[in-house]
mmCIF file of N, CA and C and ligand atoms in Angstrom:
data_model
loop_
_atom_site.group_PDB
_atom_site.id
_atom_site.type_symbol
_atom_site.label_atom_id
_atom_site.label_comp_id
_atom_site.label_asym_id
_atom_site.label_seq_id
_atom_site.Cartn_x
_atom_site.Cartn_y
_atom_site.Cartn_z
ATOM 1 N N UNK A 408 121.569 117.665 91.160
ATOM 2 C CA UNK A 408 122.082 116.085 90.536
ATOM 3 C C UNK A 408 122.319 115.583 92.225
ATOM 4 N N UNK A 409 121.191 114.241 91.328
ATOM 5 C CA UNK A 409 120.912 113.516 92.964
ATOM 6 C C UNK A 409 122.301 112.781 92.667
ATOM 7 N N UNK A 410 121.842 112.167 94.392
ATOM 8 C CA UNK A 410 123.247 110.978 94.739
ATOM 9 C C UNK A 410 123.414 109.807 93.817
ATOM 10 N N UNK A 411 122.381 109.517 92.858
ATOM 11 C CA UNK A 411 122.115 108.279 91.862
ATOM 12 C C UNK A 411 122.874 108.615 90.660
ATOM 13 N N UNK A 412 122.539 109.921 90.203
ATOM 14 C CA UNK A 412 123.318 110.547 89.227
ATOM 15 C C UNK A 412 124.454 110.737 89.397
ATOM 16 N N UNK A 413 124.977 111.394 90.704
ATOM 17 C CA UNK A 413 126.299 111.438 90.930
ATOM 18 C C UNK A 413 127.273 109.833 90.947
ATOM 19 N N UNK A 414 126.223 109.026 91.545
ATOM 20 C CA UNK A 414 127.423 108.002 91.587
ATOM 21 C C UNK A 414 127.468 107.398 90.238
ATOM 22 N N UNK A 415 126.367 107.494 89.251
ATOM 23 C CA UNK A 415 126.764 107.077 87.875
ATOM 24 C C UNK A 415 127.581 107.788 87.215
ATOM 25 N N UNK A 416 128.042 109.507 87.377
ATOM 26 C CA UNK A 416 128.753 109.723 86.893
ATOM 27 C C UNK A 416 130.203 109.151 87.383
ATOM 28 N N UNK A 417 130.050 109.239 88.329
ATOM 29 C CA UNK A 417 131.366 107.981 88.823
ATOM 30 C C UNK A 417 131.743 107.183 88.800
ATOM 31 N N UNK A 418 131.135 106.870 87.774
ATOM 32 C CA UNK A 418 131.255 104.910 87.509
ATOM 33 C C UNK A 418 131.709 105.030 85.959
ATOM 34 N N UNK A 419 130.992 105.697 85.189
ATOM 35 C CA UNK A 419 130.769 106.436 83.915
ATOM 36 C C UNK A 419 132.365 106.828 83.643
ATOM 37 N N UNK A 420 132.744 108.017 84.807
ATOM 38 C CA UNK A 420 134.403 108.811 84.478
ATOM 39 C C UNK A 420 134.757 107.260 84.994
ATOM 40 N N UNK A 421 135.419 106.638 85.371
ATOM 41 C CA UNK A 421 136.213 105.216 86.039
ATOM 42 C C UNK A 421 136.204 104.790 84.530
ATOM 43 N N UNK A 422 134.984 104.142 83.833
ATOM 44 C CA UNK A 422 135.325 103.191 82.638
ATOM 45 C C UNK A 422 135.303 104.150 81.386
ATOM 46 N N UNK A 423 135.093 105.425 81.551
ATOM 47 C CA UNK A 423 135.303 105.746 79.902
ATOM 48 C C UNK A 423 137.211 106.706 79.963
ATOM 49 N N UNK A 424 137.793 106.766 81.635
ATOM 50 C CA UNK A 424 138.818 107.145 81.370
ATOM 51 C C UNK A 424 139.597 106.239 82.964
ATOM 52 N N UNK A 425 139.735 105.234 82.637
ATOM 53 C CA UNK A 425 140.662 104.176 83.447
ATOM 54 C C UNK A 425 142.089 104.428 83.944
ATOM 55 N N UNK A 426 141.936 104.345 85.135
ATOM 56 C CA UNK A 426 143.209 104.922 86.034
ATOM 57 C C UNK A 426 144.203 103.538 85.678
ATOM 58 N N UNK A 427 145.256 103.723 85.552
ATOM 59 C CA UNK A 427 146.192 102.798 86.097
ATOM 60 C C UNK A 427 146.327 101.515 84.740
ATOM 61 N N UNK A 428 145.550 101.666 83.758
ATOM 62 C CA UNK A 428 145.388 100.750 82.920
ATOM 63 C C UNK A 428 147.083 100.458 81.756
ATOM 64 N N UNK A 429 147.162 99.775 81.678
ATOM 65 C CA UNK A 429 148.590 98.906 80.936
ATOM 66 C C UNK A 429 148.727 97.672 81.500
ATOM 67 N N UNK A 430 150.085 97.367 81.347
ATOM 68 C CA UNK A 430 150.386 95.864 81.736
ATOM 69 C C UNK A 430 151.895 96.411 82.262
ATOM 70 N N UNK A 431 152.101 95.649 83.465
ATOM 71 C CA UNK A 431 153.280 95.823 84.235
ATOM 72 C C UNK A 431 154.267 95.006 83.910
ATOM 73 N N UNK A 432 155.262 95.299 83.693
ATOM 74 C CA UNK A 432 156.074 93.746 83.192
ATOM 75 C C UNK A 432 158.210 94.587 83.274
ATOM 76 N N UNK A 433 158.307 94.162 84.076
ATOM 77 C CA UNK A 433 158.133 93.030 85.296
ATOM 78 C C UNK A 433 157.291 93.645 86.046
ATOM 79 N N UNK A 434 156.726 92.686 86.948
ATOM 80 C CA UNK A 434 155.584 92.910 88.004
ATOM 81 C C UNK A 434 156.389 92.081 88.884
ATOM 82 N N UNK A 435 155.421 92.286 90.005
ATOM 83 C CA UNK A 435 155.830 91.069 91.100
ATOM 84 C C UNK A 435 155.270 89.739 91.328
ATOM 85 N N UNK A 436 153.141 90.487 90.891
ATOM 86 C CA UNK A 436 152.246 89.086 90.918
ATOM 87 C C UNK A 436 151.092 89.687 89.769
ATOM 88 N N UNK A 437 151.105 88.355 88.790
ATOM 89 C CA UNK A 437 149.978 88.726 87.843
ATOM 90 C C UNK A 437 149.263 87.821 87.904
ATOM 91 N N UNK A 438 147.916 88.278 87.860
ATOM 92 C CA UNK A 438 146.403 87.507 88.321
ATOM 93 C C UNK A 438 145.754 87.588 87.150
ATOM 94 N N UNK A 439 144.752 86.613 86.345
ATOM 95 C CA UNK A 439 144.056 87.194 85.465
ATOM 96 C C UNK A 439 142.033 86.816 86.275
ATOM 97 N N UNK A 440 141.251 87.212 85.781
ATOM 98 C CA UNK A 440 140.080 86.421 86.497
ATOM 99 C C UNK A 440 139.045 87.194 85.796
ATOM 100 N N UNK A 441 138.240 86.129 85.312
ATOM 101 C CA UNK A 441 137.494 86.492 84.407
ATOM 102 C C UNK A 441 135.807 86.000 85.101
ATOM 103 N N UNK A 442 134.512 86.831 84.899
ATOM 104 C CA UNK A 442 133.270 86.779 85.018
ATOM 105 C C UNK A 442 132.640 86.004 83.719
ATOM 106 N N UNK A 443 132.376 84.538 83.652
ATOM 107 C CA UNK A 443 131.400 84.587 82.137
ATOM 108 C C UNK A 443 130.489 84.957 82.203
ATOM 109 N N UNK A 444 129.182 85.025 83.224
ATOM 110 C CA UNK A 444 128.357 85.047 83.130
ATOM 111 C C UNK A 444 127.624 86.740 82.086
ATOM 112 N N UNK A 445 128.650 87.452 82.575
ATOM 113 C CA UNK A 445 128.859 89.003 81.516
ATOM 114 C C UNK A 445 129.977 89.188 80.514
ATOM 115 N N UNK A 446 130.938 88.065 80.610
ATOM 116 C CA UNK A 446 132.014 88.540 79.731
ATOM 117 C C UNK A 446 133.059 89.638 80.473
ATOM 118 N N UNK A 447 132.959 89.433 81.625
ATOM 119 C CA UNK A 447 133.908 90.602 81.775
ATOM 120 C C UNK A 447 135.469 89.670 81.890
ATOM 121 N N UNK A 448 136.418 90.444 81.126
ATOM 122 C CA UNK A 448 137.455 89.899 81.639
ATOM 123 C C UNK A 448 138.432 90.541 82.418
ATOM 124 N N UNK A 449 139.548 89.954 83.468
ATOM 125 C CA UNK A 449 140.558 91.291 84.080
ATOM 126 C C UNK A 449 142.309 90.820 84.012
ATOM 127 N N UNK A 450 143.314 91.559 83.198
ATOM 128 C CA UNK A 450 144.206 90.994 84.705
ATOM 129 C C UNK A 450 145.098 92.042 84.982
ATOM 130 N N UNK A 451 145.554 91.902 86.020
ATOM 131 C CA UNK A 451 145.915 92.500 87.451
ATOM 132 C C UNK A 451 147.265 92.268 87.476
ATOM 133 N N UNK A 452 148.003 93.363 87.264
ATOM 134 C CA UNK A 452 149.594 93.141 87.816
ATOM 135 C C UNK A 452 149.847 94.249 88.836
ATOM 136 N N UNK A 453 150.882 93.712 89.671
ATOM 137 C CA UNK A 453 150.963 94.461 90.554
ATOM 138 C C UNK A 453 152.318 94.170 91.641
ATOM 139 N N UNK A 454 152.701 95.519 91.548
ATOM 140 C CA UNK A 454 154.513 95.641 92.577
ATOM 141 C C UNK A 454 154.701 95.623 93.783
ATOM 142 N N UNK A 455 155.118 94.517 94.327
ATOM 143 C CA UNK A 455 154.946 94.703 95.939
ATOM 144 C C UNK A 455 156.718 95.074 96.537
ATOM 145 N N UNK A 456 156.500 95.802 97.870
ATOM 146 C CA UNK A 456 157.884 96.044 98.257
ATOM 147 C C UNK A 456 158.249 95.110 99.205
ATOM 148 N N UNK A 457 159.431 94.801 99.700
ATOM 149 C CA UNK A 457 159.429 94.166 101.012
ATOM 150 C C UNK A 457 158.964 93.796 102.404
ATOM 151 N N UNK A 458 158.026 95.043 102.292
ATOM 152 C CA UNK A 458 157.378 95.435 103.347
ATOM 153 C C UNK A 458 156.131 94.861 102.951
ATOM 154 N N UNK A 459 155.857 93.682 102.283
ATOM 155 C CA UNK A 459 154.356 93.785 101.541
ATOM 156 C C UNK A 459 153.217 94.672 101.300
ATOM 157 N N UNK A 460 154.060 95.965 100.820
ATOM 158 C CA UNK A 460 153.772 97.041 100.647
ATOM 159 C C UNK A 460 153.324 97.092 98.814
ATOM 160 N N UNK A 461 151.826 96.796 98.250
ATOM 161 C CA UNK A 461 151.512 97.317 97.122
ATOM 162 C C UNK A 461 152.109 98.930 97.172
ATOM 163 N N UNK A 462 152.824 98.891 95.931
ATOM 164 C CA UNK A 462 153.740 99.869 95.471
ATOM 165 C C UNK A 462 153.120 100.838 94.160
ATOM 166 N N UNK A 463 152.409 99.039 93.339
ATOM 167 C CA UNK A 463 151.967 99.658 92.321
ATOM 168 C C UNK A 463 151.011 99.127 91.505
ATOM 169 N N UNK A 464 149.720 99.371 90.700
ATOM 170 C CA UNK A 464 149.222 98.497 90.567
ATOM 171 C C UNK A 464 148.467 99.079 89.009
ATOM 172 N N UNK A 465 148.521 97.996 87.815
ATOM 173 C CA UNK A 465 147.767 98.341 87.218
ATOM 174 C C UNK A 465 146.992 97.199 86.596
ATOM 175 N N UNK A 466 145.943 97.393 85.566
ATOM 176 C CA UNK A 466 144.918 96.756 84.785
ATOM 177 C C UNK A 466 144.895 96.501 82.912
ATOM 178 N N UNK A 467 144.757 95.405 82.754
ATOM 179 C CA UNK A 467 144.117 95.669 81.565
ATOM 180 C C UNK A 467 143.028 95.026 81.461
ATOM 181 N N UNK A 468 141.874 95.118 80.676
ATOM 182 C CA UNK A 468 140.681 94.458 80.830
ATOM 183 C C UNK A 468 139.424 94.822 79.884
ATOM 184 N N UNK A 469 138.519 94.049 79.812
ATOM 185 C CA UNK A 469 137.030 94.128 78.925
ATOM 186 C C UNK A 469 135.991 93.800 79.841
ATOM 187 N N UNK A 470 135.236 94.631 79.526
ATOM 188 C CA UNK A 470 133.393 93.862 79.916
ATOM 189 C C UNK A 470 132.954 94.792 79.917
ATOM 190 N N UNK A 471 132.157 94.987 80.756
ATOM 191 C CA UNK A 471 131.286 96.324 81.693
ATOM 192 C C UNK A 471 131.860 97.027 82.144
ATOM 193 N N UNK A 472 130.729 98.501 81.815
ATOM 194 C CA UNK A 472 131.097 98.763 82.792
ATOM 195 C C UNK A 472 131.553 99.066 84.667
ATOM 196 N N UNK A 473 130.749 98.295 84.723
ATOM 197 C CA UNK A 473 130.658 98.022 86.383
ATOM 198 C C UNK A 473 131.944 97.602 86.453
ATOM 199 N N UNK A 474 132.319 96.093 85.934
ATOM 200 C CA UNK A 474 133.628 95.493 86.013
ATOM 201 C C UNK A 474 134.540 96.662 86.118
ATOM 202 N N UNK A 475 135.142 97.546 84.561
ATOM 203 C CA UNK A 475 135.950 98.335 84.419
ATOM 204 C C UNK A 475 136.135 98.662 85.511
ATOM 205 N N UNK A 476 134.997 100.031 86.232
ATOM 206 C CA UNK A 476 134.881 101.153 86.859
ATOM 207 C C UNK A 476 135.688 100.479 88.314
ATOM 208 N N UNK A 477 135.163 99.430 88.239
ATOM 209 C CA UNK A 477 135.213 98.845 89.610
ATOM 210 C C UNK A 477 136.911 98.721 89.845
ATOM 211 N N UNK A 478 137.628 97.998 88.796
ATOM 212 C CA UNK A 478 139.015 97.858 88.739
ATOM 213 C C UNK A 478 140.061 99.006 88.813
ATOM 214 N N UNK A 479 138.906 99.805 88.072
ATOM 215 C CA UNK A 479 140.046 101.403 87.985
ATOM 216 C C UNK A 479 140.106 102.004 89.216
ATOM 217 N N UNK A 480 139.088 101.808 90.121
ATOM 218 C CA UNK A 480 138.454 102.477 91.429
ATOM 219 C C UNK A 480 139.946 101.568 92.400
ATOM 220 N N UNK A 481 139.715 99.876 91.891
ATOM 221 C CA UNK A 481 140.619 99.557 93.101
ATOM 222 C C UNK A 481 141.848 99.772 92.996
ATOM 223 N N UNK A 482 142.692 99.990 91.869
ATOM 224 C CA UNK A 482 144.055 100.146 90.799
ATOM 225 C C UNK A 482 144.528 101.547 92.236
ATOM 226 N N UNK A 483 143.408 102.896 92.521
ATOM 227 C CA UNK A 483 144.191 104.060 92.696
ATOM 228 C C UNK A 483 143.843 103.530 94.304
ATOM 229 N N UNK A 484 142.754 102.883 94.755
ATOM 230 C CA UNK A 484 143.260 102.389 96.177
ATOM 231 C C UNK A 484 144.432 101.703 97.145
ATOM 232 N N UNK A 485 144.311 100.285 96.536
ATOM 233 C CA UNK A 485 145.445 99.345 96.554
ATOM 234 C C UNK A 485 146.548 99.862 96.419
ATOM 235 N N UNK A 486 147.465 101.093 95.966
ATOM 236 C CA UNK A 486 148.651 101.354 95.361
ATOM 237 C C UNK A 486 148.716 102.262 97.042
ATOM 238 N N UNK A 487 150.264 101.822 97.199
ATOM 239 C CA UNK A 487 150.569 102.555 98.711
ATOM 240 C C UNK A 487 149.872 101.940 99.951
ATOM 241 N N UNK A 488 149.270 100.802 100.398
ATOM 242 C CA UNK A 488 148.691 100.378 101.165
ATOM 243 C C UNK A 488 148.831 98.427 100.988
ATOM 244 N N UNK A 489 149.378 98.101 102.814
ATOM 245 C CA UNK A 489 149.907 97.085 102.629
ATOM 246 C C UNK A 489 148.613 95.817 102.750
ATOM 247 N N UNK A 490 149.109 94.176 102.641
ATOM 248 C CA UNK A 490 148.121 93.422 102.104
ATOM 249 C C UNK A 490 146.408 93.565 103.200
ATOM 250 N N UNK A 491 147.517 93.478 104.179
ATOM 251 C CA UNK A 491 146.635 94.037 105.574
ATOM 252 C C UNK A 491 145.335 95.062 104.972
ATOM 253 N N UNK A 492 145.721 96.073 104.589
ATOM 254 C CA UNK A 492 144.795 97.071 104.542
ATOM 255 C C UNK A 492 143.942 97.104 103.594
ATOM 256 N N UNK A 493 144.640 95.982 102.913
ATOM 257 C CA UNK A 493 143.313 95.753 101.107
ATOM 258 C C UNK A 493 142.951 94.818 101.823
ATOM 259 N N UNK A 494 143.686 94.081 102.775
ATOM 260 C CA UNK A 494 142.066 92.745 102.567
ATOM 261 C C UNK A 494 141.043 93.794 103.129
ATOM 262 N N UNK A 495 141.275 94.568 104.899
ATOM 263 C CA UNK A 495 140.485 95.313 105.471
ATOM 264 C C UNK A 495 139.019 95.895 104.530
ATOM 265 N N UNK A 496 140.165 96.798 103.526
ATOM 266 C CA UNK A 496 138.957 97.560 102.413
ATOM 267 C C UNK A 496 138.024 96.921 101.592
ATOM 268 N N UNK A 497 138.933 95.236 100.717
ATOM 269 C CA UNK A 497 137.845 94.390 100.215
ATOM 270 C C UNK A 497 137.125 93.574 101.372
ATOM 271 N N UNK A 498 137.380 93.294 102.864
ATOM 272 C CA UNK A 498 136.409 93.195 103.724
ATOM 273 C C UNK A 498 134.820 94.064 103.249
ATOM 274 N N UNK A 499 134.889 94.957 103.671
ATOM 275 C CA UNK A 499 134.224 96.284 103.965
ATOM 276 C C UNK A 499 133.216 96.433 103.054
ATOM 277 N N UNK A 500 134.134 96.249 101.727
ATOM 278 C CA UNK A 500 133.133 96.321 99.962
ATOM 279 C C UNK A 500 132.230 94.871 100.259
ATOM 280 N N UNK A 501 133.135 94.162 100.049
ATOM 281 C CA UNK A 501 131.615 92.727 99.874
ATOM 282 C C UNK A 501 130.961 92.888 101.309
ATOM 283 N N UNK A 502 131.195 93.068 102.392
ATOM 284 C CA UNK A 502 129.830 93.532 103.222
ATOM 285 C C UNK A 502 128.782 93.882 102.375
ATOM 286 N N UNK A 503 129.010 95.712 102.218
ATOM 287 C CA UNK A 503 127.947 96.323 101.712
ATOM 288 C C UNK A 503 127.738 95.734 100.697
ATOM 289 N N UNK A 504 127.979 94.716 99.396
ATOM 290 C CA UNK A 504 127.801 94.365 98.432
ATOM 291 C C UNK A 504 126.963 93.198 98.697
ATOM 292 N N UNK A 505 127.387 92.346 99.374
ATOM 293 C CA UNK A 505 126.938 90.810 99.178
ATOM 294 C C UNK A 505 125.616 90.497 100.780
ATOM 295 N N UNK A 506 126.172 91.649 101.625
ATOM 296 C CA UNK A 506 125.234 91.111 103.357
ATOM 297 C C UNK A 506 124.566 92.343 103.576
ATOM 298 N N UNK A 507 124.093 93.469 103.062
ATOM 299 C CA UNK A 507 123.899 94.634 103.117
ATOM 300 C C UNK A 507 124.253 95.577 104.035
ATOM 301 N N UNK A 508 125.405 95.384 104.132
ATOM 302 C CA UNK A 508 126.282 95.780 104.931
ATOM 303 C C UNK A 508 126.377 97.680 105.152
ATOM 304 N N UNK A 509 127.441 98.506 105.842
ATOM 305 C CA UNK A 509 126.561 99.537 106.005
ATOM 306 C C UNK A 509 127.631 100.129 104.338
ATOM 307 N N UNK A 510 127.159 101.234 104.141
ATOM 308 C CA UNK A 510 128.423 102.081 102.799
ATOM 309 C C UNK A 510 129.358 103.085 104.057
ATOM 310 N N UNK A 511 130.386 102.653 104.361
ATOM 311 C CA UNK A 511 131.163 103.667 104.932
ATOM 312 C C UNK A 511 132.012 104.284 104.038
ATOM 313 N N UNK A 512 132.236 104.186 103.036
ATOM 314 C CA UNK A 512 133.066 104.389 101.964
ATOM 315 C C UNK A 512 133.101 106.081 101.922
ATOM 316 N N UNK A 513 132.101 106.623 102.164
ATOM 317 C CA UNK A 513 131.839 108.408 101.936
ATOM 318 C C UNK A 513 132.767 108.777 103.163
ATOM 319 N N UNK A 514 132.910 108.648 103.836
ATOM 320 C CA UNK A 514 133.777 109.201 105.389
ATOM 321 C C UNK A 514 135.390 109.097 104.789
ATOM 322 N N UNK A 515 135.919 108.083 104.069
ATOM 323 C CA UNK A 515 137.212 108.264 103.644
ATOM 324 C C UNK A 515 137.362 108.893 102.126
ATOM 325 N N UNK A 516 137.892 110.426 102.509
ATOM 326 C CA UNK A 516 138.206 110.772 100.824
ATOM 327 C C UNK A 516 138.466 109.516 99.524
ATOM 328 N N UNK A 517 139.786 109.030 100.734
ATOM 329 C CA UNK A 517 140.428 107.997 99.286
ATOM 330 C C UNK A 517 139.680 106.755 98.563
ATOM 331 N N UNK A 518 138.950 106.887 99.564
ATOM 332 C CA UNK A 518 137.535 105.230 99.453
ATOM 333 C C UNK A 518 136.590 105.523 98.696
ATOM 334 N N UNK A 519 136.172 107.051 98.641
ATOM 335 C CA UNK A 519 134.798 107.372 98.169
ATOM 336 C C UNK A 519 134.272 106.955 97.299
ATOM 337 N N UNK A 520 135.157 106.909 96.181
ATOM 338 C CA UNK A 520 134.563 106.691 94.786
ATOM 339 C C UNK A 520 133.635 105.456 94.743
ATOM 340 N N UNK A 521 134.195 104.316 96.123
ATOM 341 C CA UNK A 521 133.865 102.932 96.046
ATOM 342 C C UNK A 521 131.995 103.119 96.190
ATOM 343 N N UNK A 522 131.877 104.108 97.265
ATOM 344 C CA UNK A 522 130.719 104.632 97.396
ATOM 345 C C UNK A 522 129.354 104.452 96.967
ATOM 346 N N UNK A 523 130.380 104.850 95.354
ATOM 347 C CA UNK A 523 129.371 104.888 94.273
ATOM 348 C C UNK A 523 128.626 103.462 93.516
ATOM 349 N N UNK A 524 129.257 102.271 94.241
ATOM 350 C CA UNK A 524 129.152 100.900 93.409
ATOM 351 C C UNK A 524 127.885 100.506 94.478
ATOM 352 N N UNK A 525 127.337 101.146 95.462
ATOM 353 C CA UNK A 525 126.540 100.731 96.599
ATOM 354 C C UNK A 525 125.155 100.114 95.317
ATOM 355 N N UNK A 526 124.680 101.101 94.639
ATOM 356 C CA UNK A 526 123.690 100.675 94.041
ATOM 357 C C UNK A 526 123.763 99.790 92.796
ATOM 358 N N UNK A 527 124.355 99.105 92.612
ATOM 359 C CA UNK A 527 124.871 97.909 92.183
ATOM 360 C C UNK A 527 124.049 96.695 93.003
ATOM 361 N N UNK A 528 124.255 96.615 94.306
ATOM 362 C CA UNK A 528 123.165 95.298 95.125
ATOM 363 C C UNK A 528 121.939 95.767 94.535
ATOM 364 N N UNK A 529 121.621 96.700 94.311
ATOM 365 C CA UNK A 529 119.855 96.391 93.411
ATOM 366 C C UNK A 529 119.621 95.761 92.075
ATOM 367 N N UNK A 530 121.001 95.330 91.535
ATOM 368 C CA UNK A 530 121.010 94.444 90.476
ATOM 369 C C UNK A 530 121.857 93.311 90.269
ATOM 370 N N UNK A 531 121.170 92.326 90.988
ATOM 371 C CA UNK A 531 122.463 91.028 92.028
ATOM 372 C C UNK A 531 123.222 90.755 90.494
ATOM 373 N N UNK A 532 122.748 90.690 89.597
ATOM 374 C CA UNK A 532 123.562 89.809 88.926
ATOM 375 C C UNK A 532 124.491 90.727 88.184
ATOM 376 N N UNK A 533 124.751 92.201 88.900
ATOM 377 C CA UNK A 533 125.589 92.647 88.702
ATOM 378 C C UNK A 533 126.866 92.476 90.139
ATOM 379 N N UNK A 534 126.671 92.206 90.672
ATOM 380 C CA UNK A 534 127.171 92.802 91.845
ATOM 381 C C UNK A 534 128.843 91.303 91.475
ATOM 382 N N UNK A 535 128.780 90.448 90.990
ATOM 383 C CA UNK A 535 129.965 89.608 90.717
ATOM 384 C C UNK A 535 130.636 90.573 89.522
ATOM 385 N N UNK A 536 129.914 91.505 88.853
ATOM 386 C CA UNK A 536 131.236 92.586 88.327
ATOM 387 C C UNK A 536 131.620 93.206 89.033
ATOM 388 N N UNK A 537 131.443 94.031 90.011
ATOM 389 C CA UNK A 537 131.423 94.934 91.000
ATOM 390 C C UNK A 537 133.007 93.907 91.546
ATOM 391 N N UNK A 538 132.524 92.808 91.978
ATOM 392 C CA UNK A 538 133.818 92.416 92.552
ATOM 393 C C UNK A 538 134.699 91.387 91.993
ATOM 394 N N UNK A 539 134.228 91.069 90.614
ATOM 395 C CA UNK A 539 135.494 90.731 90.214
ATOM 396 C C UNK A 539 137.061 91.365 90.151
ATOM 397 N N UNK A 540 137.115 92.509 89.726
ATOM 398 C CA UNK A 540 138.831 93.301 90.419
ATOM 399 C C UNK A 540 139.421 92.799 91.738
ATOM 400 N N UNK A 541 138.328 92.827 92.694
ATOM 401 C CA UNK A 541 138.908 92.581 94.206
ATOM 402 C C UNK A 541 138.954 91.348 94.715
ATOM 403 N N UNK A 542 138.326 90.167 93.826
ATOM 404 C CA UNK A 542 138.284 88.626 93.618
ATOM 405 C C UNK A 542 139.861 88.521 93.063
ATOM 406 N N UNK A 543 139.906 89.262 92.422
ATOM 407 C CA UNK A 543 141.295 88.666 91.281
ATOM 408 C C UNK A 543 142.206 89.677 92.409
ATOM 409 N N UNK A 544 142.379 90.655 93.062
ATOM 410 C CA UNK A 544 143.194 90.832 93.746
ATOM 411 C C UNK A 544 143.279 90.434 94.838
ATOM 412 N N UNK A 545 142.633 89.781 95.667
ATOM 413 C CA UNK A 545 142.850 88.770 96.510
ATOM 414 C C UNK A 545 143.639 87.787 96.523
ATOM 415 N N UNK A 546 143.360 86.750 95.055
ATOM 416 C CA UNK A 546 143.933 85.752 94.268
ATOM 417 C C UNK A 546 145.878 86.245 94.485
ATOM 418 N N UNK A 547 145.683 87.354 93.908
ATOM 419 C CA UNK A 547 147.177 87.910 93.409
ATOM 420 C C UNK A 547 147.910 88.241 94.609
ATOM 421 N N UNK A 548 147.386 88.600 95.707
ATOM 422 C CA UNK A 548 147.836 88.679 96.902
ATOM 423 C C UNK A 548 148.211 87.511 97.665
ATOM 424 N N UNK A 549 147.566 86.466 97.550
ATOM 425 C CA UNK A 549 147.304 85.514 97.814
ATOM 426 C C UNK A 549 148.830 84.284 97.325
ATOM 427 N N UNK A 550 148.605 84.410 95.985
ATOM 428 C CA UNK A 550 150.070 84.302 95.082
ATOM 429 C C UNK A 550 151.605 85.005 95.440
ATOM 430 N N UNK A 551 151.231 86.579 96.197
ATOM 431 C CA UNK A 551 152.571 86.931 96.251
ATOM 432 C C UNK A 551 153.149 86.206 97.447
ATOM 433 N N UNK A 552 152.167 85.632 98.020
ATOM 434 C CA UNK A 552 152.555 84.751 99.628
ATOM 435 C C UNK A 552 153.203 84.077 99.764
ATOM 436 N N UNK A 553 152.898 83.319 98.851
ATOM 437 C CA UNK A 553 153.294 81.412 98.228
ATOM 438 C C UNK A 553 154.905 81.655 99.082
HETATM 439 ZN ZN1 ZN B 1084 129.903 92.694 83.907
#
């Protein structure tokens, strides 16, 4: 299996078997995000503890496989992490997608699914799909600190 096929399988697996899907009610913070260009919609629900650590993340959403797979990965990655840790991962992810930065994610077992999204940057119109969940997460974390 080529690396491209492997990556496609990872994305398809998250799209067909989304992790942490559902409404979290009550939750610490809820944020809605949309990518009108593609019709992607996401609702993110987060619980944070007193130390600003994300203890639970769920999502509802509809749209293309890239947007939904990316947010499914996000829910797994963000769970158990502090806001600072999430910001660092989001920064590396955006560098890879927007600035041709290195794909550092294969080195970390818990982040390796993110490596599969690198190929999306060959389709500029889809980059917004891959980033939708992460931008929505950033907004949610900002809201949680207000
Ligand atoms: Zn999309």
